[in-house]
Amino acid sequence: MSVPHAPHTFGATTTATEVIDGVDLRGRRALVTGASSGIGVETARALAAAGADVTLAVRDTDAGTHVAARLEAELPPKSGQLTVGRLDLADRSTVETFVADWTGPLHILVNNAGVMALPQLTRTPDGREMQFSVNHLGHFALAVGLRPALAAADGARIVSVASIGHLFSPVVFDDLDYRFRPYDPWTSYGQSKTANILFAVGAAERWADDGIAANALMPGNIADTSLARHLDLEQLAGFMDTTGLALPPGKTIEQGAATSVLLAASPTVEGITGRYFADCAQAQTVTERAGAIAGVAPYALDRDNAARLWAVSEALVC
């Protein structure tokens, strides 16, 4: 990866295009999950524009093919190639098939796909709570399966798209699947996003000798994505009263993808691993949820929690 032509100051309003400016990813291979909509598309666009060959890992391959064709028509000359692969993170067999079909090194893995605030308790075919399974377990199985490809890249980066919603809940190890406590859409989402951060902490510690860096991030408050498709207007209107969390300032999709692209490709974060970013910078820790519009909870960066989650996840998917 080349150093940008000039130093940049990145922040909340930075776009993915600005982050990738001057970065050369030719010869690199990237994988972006959930790249058929929202910031996943913009992340794939930025990486391909810098020369990376990008695989769009999507549940709906027709939608993914449509996106790939649109991006190819819009990307500048000498951009990287785009391919589409089927990946349903709620279906472990498709994860296994995807991993088995992958050949060669993988330089960038962006775990971007996710679901948010499912109104009713929903379980995957193997009995796991849906948000935890899709947002964390599916991505965990994918990354573990692709570890040899990441190690072969000699300097790979894993980007785990989390959320300020991790402040809704730590990982409740004794009841991951809501078999004892009442189901709540926000605490369920929260523990899955905490798990995304803890995965980065765990991967950073375990895979450092493979040259793999792993970081997590909050993309921002982005209204124009499919992530909020399960929320109605009444739920959105009562968000602050229901969750005790203030909404951060809104972002465009281009701004929302910026921190993902920073962690995936920017030389400004070379050597940084096991951290949580927001607005293109490392986030500060916070001590309580009430009124927070930024920051990271200490439990989401705790190494003991990360080790416990890793062991639990291995038992569930490996």
Tab-separated table of N, CA and C in Angstrom, residues 146-248:
chain	number	residue	atom	x	y	z
A	146	LEU	N	-11.041	-18.499	6.949
A	146	LEU	CA	-10.167	-17.819	5.994
A	146	LEU	C	-8.809	-17.436	6.594
A	147	ARG	N	-8.560	-17.838	7.816
A	147	ARG	CA	-7.289	-17.469	8.441
A	147	ARG	C	-6.074	-17.863	7.600
A	148	PRO	N	-6.025	-19.064	7.023
A	148	PRO	CA	-4.854	-19.382	6.200
A	148	PRO	C	-4.672	-18.416	5.027
A	149	ALA	N	-5.773	-17.994	4.415
A	149	ALA	CA	-5.687	-17.046	3.304
A	149	ALA	C	-5.220	-15.681	3.792
A	150	LEU	N	-5.684	-15.278	4.957
A	150	LEU	CA	-5.250	-14.009	5.538
A	150	LEU	C	-3.765	-14.062	5.909
A	151	ALA	N	-3.338	-15.162	6.491
A	151	ALA	CA	-1.932	-15.309	6.865
A	151	ALA	C	-1.037	-15.297	5.630
A	152	ALA	N	-1.525	-15.869	4.544
A	152	ALA	CA	-0.739	-15.926	3.308
A	152	ALA	C	-0.543	-14.548	2.689
A	153	ALA	N	-1.365	-13.590	3.069
A	153	ALA	CA	-1.266	-12.242	2.504
A	153	ALA	C	-0.103	-11.451	3.082
A	154	ASP	N	0.427	-11.882	4.226
A	154	ASP	CA	1.576	-11.223	4.852
A	154	ASP	C	1.288	-9.743	5.111
A	155	GLY	N	0.385	-9.494	6.051
A	155	GLY	CA	0.011	-8.118	6.384
A	155	GLY	C	-1.459	-7.842	6.154
A	156	ALA	N	-2.290	-8.872	6.336
A	156	ALA	CA	-3.731	-8.720	6.102
A	156	ALA	C	-4.378	-7.866	7.174
A	157	ARG	N	-5.518	-7.316	6.809
A	157	ARG	CA	-6.318	-6.534	7.758
A	157	ARG	C	-7.748	-7.079	7.807
A	158	ILE	N	-8.262	-7.202	9.028
A	158	ILE	CA	-9.671	-7.542	9.242
A	158	ILE	C	-10.363	-6.318	9.815
A	159	VAL	N	-11.501	-5.981	9.233
A	159	VAL	CA	-12.294	-4.834	9.674
A	159	VAL	C	-13.636	-5.357	10.151
A	160	SER	N	-13.950	-5.122	11.414
A	160	SER	CA	-15.188	-5.605	12.023
A	160	SER	C	-16.124	-4.414	12.248
A	161	VAL	N	-17.199	-4.356	11.474
A	161	VAL	CA	-18.123	-3.226	11.562
A	161	VAL	C	-19.050	-3.436	12.753
A	162	ALA	N	-18.825	-2.666	13.800
A	162	ALA	CA	-19.620	-2.751	15.025
A	162	ALA	C	-20.585	-1.561	15.071
A	163	SER	N	-20.793	-0.983	16.233
A	163	SER	CA	-21.751	0.110	16.363
A	163	SER	C	-21.669	0.702	17.761
A	164	ILE	N	-22.085	1.963	17.869
A	164	ILE	CA	-22.269	2.547	19.200
A	164	ILE	C	-23.354	1.787	19.953
A	165	GLY	N	-24.160	1.020	19.208
A	165	GLY	CA	-25.179	0.179	19.841
A	165	GLY	C	-24.607	-0.867	20.770
A	166	HIS	N	-23.277	-1.084	20.741
A	166	HIS	CA	-22.695	-2.025	21.709
A	166	HIS	C	-22.916	-1.548	23.139
A	167	LEU	N	-23.201	-0.253	23.302
A	167	LEU	CA	-23.467	0.272	24.643
A	167	LEU	C	-24.791	-0.231	25.212
A	168	PHE	N	-25.617	-0.846	24.370
A	168	PHE	CA	-26.892	-1.396	24.861
A	168	PHE	C	-26.686	-2.601	25.765
A	169	SER	N	-25.589	-3.349	25.524
A	169	SER	CA	-25.415	-4.565	26.314
A	169	SER	C	-24.032	-5.160	26.128
A	170	PRO	N	-23.429	-5.666	27.205
A	170	PRO	CA	-22.272	-6.545	27.031
A	170	PRO	C	-22.746	-7.885	26.482
A	171	VAL	N	-21.822	-8.772	26.201
A	171	VAL	CA	-22.192	-10.135	25.840
A	171	VAL	C	-22.638	-10.852	27.109
A	172	VAL	N	-23.859	-11.351	27.106
A	172	VAL	CA	-24.403	-12.056	28.266
A	172	VAL	C	-24.121	-13.548	28.059
A	173	PHE	N	-22.982	-13.996	28.531
A	173	PHE	CA	-22.512	-15.337	28.225
A	173	PHE	C	-23.447	-16.428	28.727
A	174	ASP	N	-24.157	-16.164	29.807
A	174	ASP	CA	-25.021	-17.196	30.375
A	174	ASP	C	-26.380	-17.289	29.684
A	175	ASP	N	-26.644	-16.387	28.733
A	175	ASP	CA	-27.934	-16.456	28.032
A	175	ASP	C	-27.821	-15.768	26.665
A	176	LEU	N	-26.935	-16.284	25.843
A	176	LEU	CA	-26.703	-15.682	24.527
A	176	LEU	C	-27.957	-15.695	23.665
A	177	ASP	N	-28.792	-16.703	23.823
A	177	ASP	CA	-29.909	-16.921	22.906
A	177	ASP	C	-31.279	-16.586	23.479
A	178	TYR	N	-31.300	-15.843	24.578
A	178	TYR	CA	-32.566	-15.398	25.170
A	178	TYR	C	-33.500	-16.577	25.472
A	179	ARG	N	-32.953	-17.553	26.149
A	179	ARG	CA	-33.774	-18.681	26.573
A	179	ARG	C	-34.299	-18.492	28.002
A	180	PHE	N	-33.768	-17.496	28.713
A	180	PHE	CA	-34.206	-17.243	30.079
A	180	PHE	C	-34.718	-15.815	30.259
A	181	ARG	N	-34.016	-14.826	29.713
A	181	ARG	CA	-34.436	-13.435	29.868
A	181	ARG	C	-35.403	-13.053	28.746
A	182	PRO	N	-36.258	-12.059	28.987
A	182	PRO	CA	-37.168	-11.601	27.938
A	182	PRO	C	-36.380	-11.034	26.765
A	183	TYR	N	-36.815	-11.362	25.573
A	183	TYR	CA	-36.133	-10.842	24.393
A	183	TYR	C	-36.345	-9.345	24.267
A	184	ASP	N	-35.281	-8.658	23.891
A	184	ASP	CA	-35.344	-7.225	23.610
A	184	ASP	C	-34.531	-6.949	22.355
A	185	PRO	N	-35.091	-6.266	21.354
A	185	PRO	CA	-34.369	-6.041	20.098
A	185	PRO	C	-33.053	-5.301	20.275
A	186	TRP	N	-33.011	-4.368	21.248
A	186	TRP	CA	-31.827	-3.522	21.379
A	186	TRP	C	-30.719	-4.185	22.181
A	187	THR	N	-31.052	-4.905	23.257
A	187	THR	CA	-29.983	-5.591	23.982
A	187	THR	C	-29.425	-6.731	23.135
A	188	SER	N	-30.282	-7.351	22.326
A	188	SER	CA	-29.812	-8.387	21.420
A	188	SER	C	-28.835	-7.808	20.398
A	189	TYR	N	-29.215	-6.705	19.803
A	189	TYR	CA	-28.319	-6.029	18.864
A	189	TYR	C	-27.042	-5.597	19.574
A	190	GLY	N	-27.208	-5.059	20.783
A	190	GLY	CA	-26.053	-4.567	21.530
A	190	GLY	C	-25.031	-5.641	21.828
A	191	GLN	N	-25.477	-6.812	22.286
A	191	GLN	CA	-24.490	-7.846	22.603
A	191	GLN	C	-23.811	-8.357	21.337
A	192	SER	N	-24.522	-8.347	20.199
A	192	SER	CA	-23.881	-8.782	18.956
A	192	SER	C	-22.822	-7.786	18.504
A	193	LYS	N	-23.059	-6.502	18.731
A	193	LYS	CA	-22.079	-5.487	18.348
A	193	LYS	C	-20.900	-5.465	19.323
A	194	THR	N	-21.156	-5.724	20.589
A	194	THR	CA	-20.050	-5.904	21.534
A	194	THR	C	-19.193	-7.080	21.095
A	195	ALA	N	-19.846	-8.144	20.646
A	195	ALA	CA	-19.109	-9.313	20.173
A	195	ALA	C	-18.238	-8.972	18.966
A	196	ASN	N	-18.721	-8.096	18.085
A	196	ASN	CA	-17.900	-7.684	16.938
A	196	ASN	C	-16.600	-7.028	17.387
A	197	ILE	N	-16.682	-6.219	18.431
A	197	ILE	CA	-15.483	-5.547	18.936
A	197	ILE	C	-14.568	-6.560	19.625
A	198	LEU	N	-15.165	-7.413	20.451
A	198	LEU	CA	-14.361	-8.411	21.160
A	198	LEU	C	-13.698	-9.376	20.186
A	199	PHE	N	-14.340	-9.659	19.068
A	199	PHE	CA	-13.696	-10.496	18.062
A	199	PHE	C	-12.404	-9.849	17.574
A	200	ALA	N	-12.451	-8.547	17.298
A	200	ALA	CA	-11.247	-7.847	16.835
A	200	ALA	C	-10.149	-7.907	17.893
A	201	VAL	N	-10.534	-7.736	19.152
A	201	VAL	CA	-9.555	-7.820	20.247
A	201	VAL	C	-8.938	-9.218	20.291
A	202	GLY	N	-9.778	-10.234	20.172
A	202	GLY	CA	-9.290	-11.602	20.226
A	202	GLY	C	-8.427	-11.974	19.032
A	203	ALA	N	-8.853	-11.569	17.835
A	203	ALA	CA	-8.081	-11.880	16.630
A	203	ALA	C	-6.736	-11.168	16.648
A	204	ALA	N	-6.734	-9.922	17.128
A	204	ALA	CA	-5.481	-9.164	17.195
A	204	ALA	C	-4.460	-9.879	18.067
A	205	GLU	N	-4.920	-10.470	19.151
A	205	GLU	CA	-4.016	-11.144	20.074
A	205	GLU	C	-3.558	-12.500	19.544
A	206	ARG	N	-4.483	-13.241	18.930
A	206	ARG	CA	-4.172	-14.601	18.508
A	206	ARG	C	-3.440	-14.677	17.179
A	207	TRP	N	-3.693	-13.723	16.296
A	207	TRP	CA	-3.187	-13.853	14.928
A	207	TRP	C	-2.093	-12.844	14.591
A	208	ALA	N	-1.542	-12.195	15.590
A	208	ALA	CA	-0.480	-11.209	15.334
A	208	ALA	C	0.721	-11.854	14.657
A	209	ASP	N	1.060	-13.082	15.050
A	209	ASP	CA	2.210	-13.747	14.459
A	209	ASP	C	1.997	-14.084	12.987
A	210	ASP	N	0.732	-14.063	12.541
A	210	ASP	CA	0.417	-14.273	11.131
A	210	ASP	C	0.454	-12.963	10.351
A	211	GLY	N	0.785	-11.880	11.038
A	211	GLY	CA	0.798	-10.585	10.375
A	211	GLY	C	-0.575	-10.008	10.132
A	212	ILE	N	-1.574	-10.491	10.871
A	212	ILE	CA	-2.962	-10.056	10.671
A	212	ILE	C	-3.315	-8.999	11.708
A	213	ALA	N	-3.782	-7.843	11.248
A	213	ALA	CA	-4.303	-6.797	12.128
A	213	ALA	C	-5.824	-6.848	12.092
A	214	ALA	N	-6.455	-6.614	13.232
A	214	ALA	CA	-7.917	-6.636	13.307
A	214	ALA	C	-8.391	-5.458	14.149
A	215	ASN	N	-9.317	-4.709	13.621
A	215	ASN	CA	-9.890	-3.576	14.339
A	215	ASN	C	-11.399	-3.512	14.103
A	216	ALA	N	-12.086	-2.840	15.001
A	216	ALA	CA	-13.539	-2.677	14.898
A	216	ALA	C	-13.869	-1.193	14.788
A	217	LEU	N	-15.103	-0.907	14.397
A	217	LEU	CA	-15.467	0.489	14.175
A	217	LEU	C	-16.955	0.728	14.310
A	218	MET	N	-17.282	1.988	14.528
A	218	MET	CA	-18.632	2.513	14.455
A	218	MET	C	-18.723	3.344	13.175
A	219	PRO	N	-19.563	2.941	12.199
A	219	PRO	CA	-19.625	3.704	10.950
A	219	PRO	C	-20.304	5.058	11.088
A	220	GLY	N	-21.271	5.154	12.007
A	220	GLY	CA	-21.985	6.412	12.191
A	220	GLY	C	-23.489	6.221	12.081
A	221	ASN	N	-24.200	7.290	12.260
A	221	ASN	CA	-25.661	7.300	12.166
A	221	ASN	C	-26.037	7.554	10.709
A	222	ILE	N	-26.332	6.472	10.005
A	222	ILE	CA	-26.600	6.549	8.573
A	222	ILE	C	-28.019	6.053	8.326
A	223	ALA	N	-28.909	6.956	7.978
A	223	ALA	CA	-30.321	6.597	7.841
A	223	ALA	C	-30.595	5.816	6.570
A	224	ASP	N	-29.855	6.105	5.502
A	224	ASP	CA	-30.189	5.574	4.183
A	224	ASP	C	-29.513	4.235	3.926
A	225	THR	N	-29.780	3.246	4.794
A	225	THR	CA	-29.281	1.898	4.566
A	225	THR	C	-30.391	0.916	4.897
A	226	SER	N	-30.192	-0.342	4.505
A	226	SER	CA	-31.196	-1.372	4.774
A	226	SER	C	-31.107	-1.906	6.192
A	227	LEU	N	-30.110	-1.479	6.966
A	227	LEU	CA	-29.934	-2.002	8.314
A	227	LEU	C	-31.147	-1.717	9.196
A	228	ALA	N	-31.786	-0.554	8.973
A	228	ALA	CA	-32.923	-0.160	9.806
A	228	ALA	C	-34.258	-0.602	9.223
A	229	ARG	N	-34.240	-1.584	8.330
A	229	ARG	CA	-35.477	-1.965	7.645
A	229	ARG	C	-36.519	-2.575	8.576
A	230	HIS	N	-36.089	-3.067	9.738
A	230	HIS	CA	-37.031	-3.684	10.673
A	230	HIS	C	-37.650	-2.672	11.643
A	231	LEU	N	-37.232	-1.412	11.568
A	231	LEU	CA	-37.728	-0.393	12.473
A	231	LEU	C	-38.856	0.393	11.821
A	232	ASP	N	-39.931	0.621	12.583
A	232	ASP	CA	-40.986	1.478	12.065
A	232	ASP	C	-40.781	2.895	12.596
A	233	LEU	N	-41.588	3.830	12.110
A	233	LEU	CA	-41.415	5.232	12.482
A	233	LEU	C	-41.616	5.452	13.976
A	234	GLU	N	-42.514	4.699	14.576
A	234	GLU	CA	-42.763	4.853	16.013
A	234	GLU	C	-41.535	4.426	16.821
A	235	GLN	N	-40.904	3.326	16.398
A	235	GLN	CA	-39.693	2.879	17.090
A	235	GLN	C	-38.567	3.895	16.955
A	236	LEU	N	-38.427	4.453	15.761
A	236	LEU	CA	-37.385	5.442	15.555
A	236	LEU	C	-37.637	6.696	16.373
A	237	ALA	N	-38.902	7.111	16.439
A	237	ALA	CA	-39.246	8.319	17.183
A	237	ALA	C	-38.977	8.154	18.671
A	238	GLY	N	-39.155	6.938	19.182
A	238	GLY	CA	-38.942	6.693	20.606
A	238	GLY	C	-37.585	6.112	20.930
A	239	PHE	N	-36.650	6.227	19.990
A	239	PHE	CA	-35.350	5.595	20.154
A	239	PHE	C	-34.648	6.041	21.434
A	240	MET	N	-34.578	7.333	21.660
A	240	MET	CA	-33.835	7.834	22.809
A	240	MET	C	-34.491	7.426	24.119
A	241	ASP	N	-35.825	7.488	24.167
A	241	ASP	CA	-36.522	7.103	25.390
A	241	ASP	C	-36.363	5.610	25.668
A	242	THR	N	-36.360	4.813	24.595
A	242	THR	CA	-36.287	3.368	24.748
A	242	THR	C	-34.899	2.899	25.141
A	243	THR	N	-33.880	3.507	24.558
A	243	THR	CA	-32.521	3.008	24.726
A	243	THR	C	-31.656	3.815	25.676
A	244	GLY	N	-32.021	5.062	25.944
A	244	GLY	CA	-31.176	5.925	26.760
A	244	GLY	C	-29.932	6.382	26.042
A	245	LEU	N	-29.907	6.212	24.739
A	245	LEU	CA	-28.751	6.579	23.931
A	245	LEU	C	-29.149	7.688	22.974
A	246	ALA	N	-28.339	8.717	22.904
A	246	ALA	CA	-28.607	9.806	21.968
A	246	ALA	C	-28.053	9.442	20.595
A	247	LEU	N	-28.755	9.840	19.552
A	247	LEU	CA	-28.268	9.566	18.203
A	247	LEU	C	-27.138	10.528	17.837
A	248	PRO	N	-26.047	10.002	17.319
A	248	PRO	CA	-24.982	10.883	16.834
A	248	PRO	C	-25.470	11.668	15.619
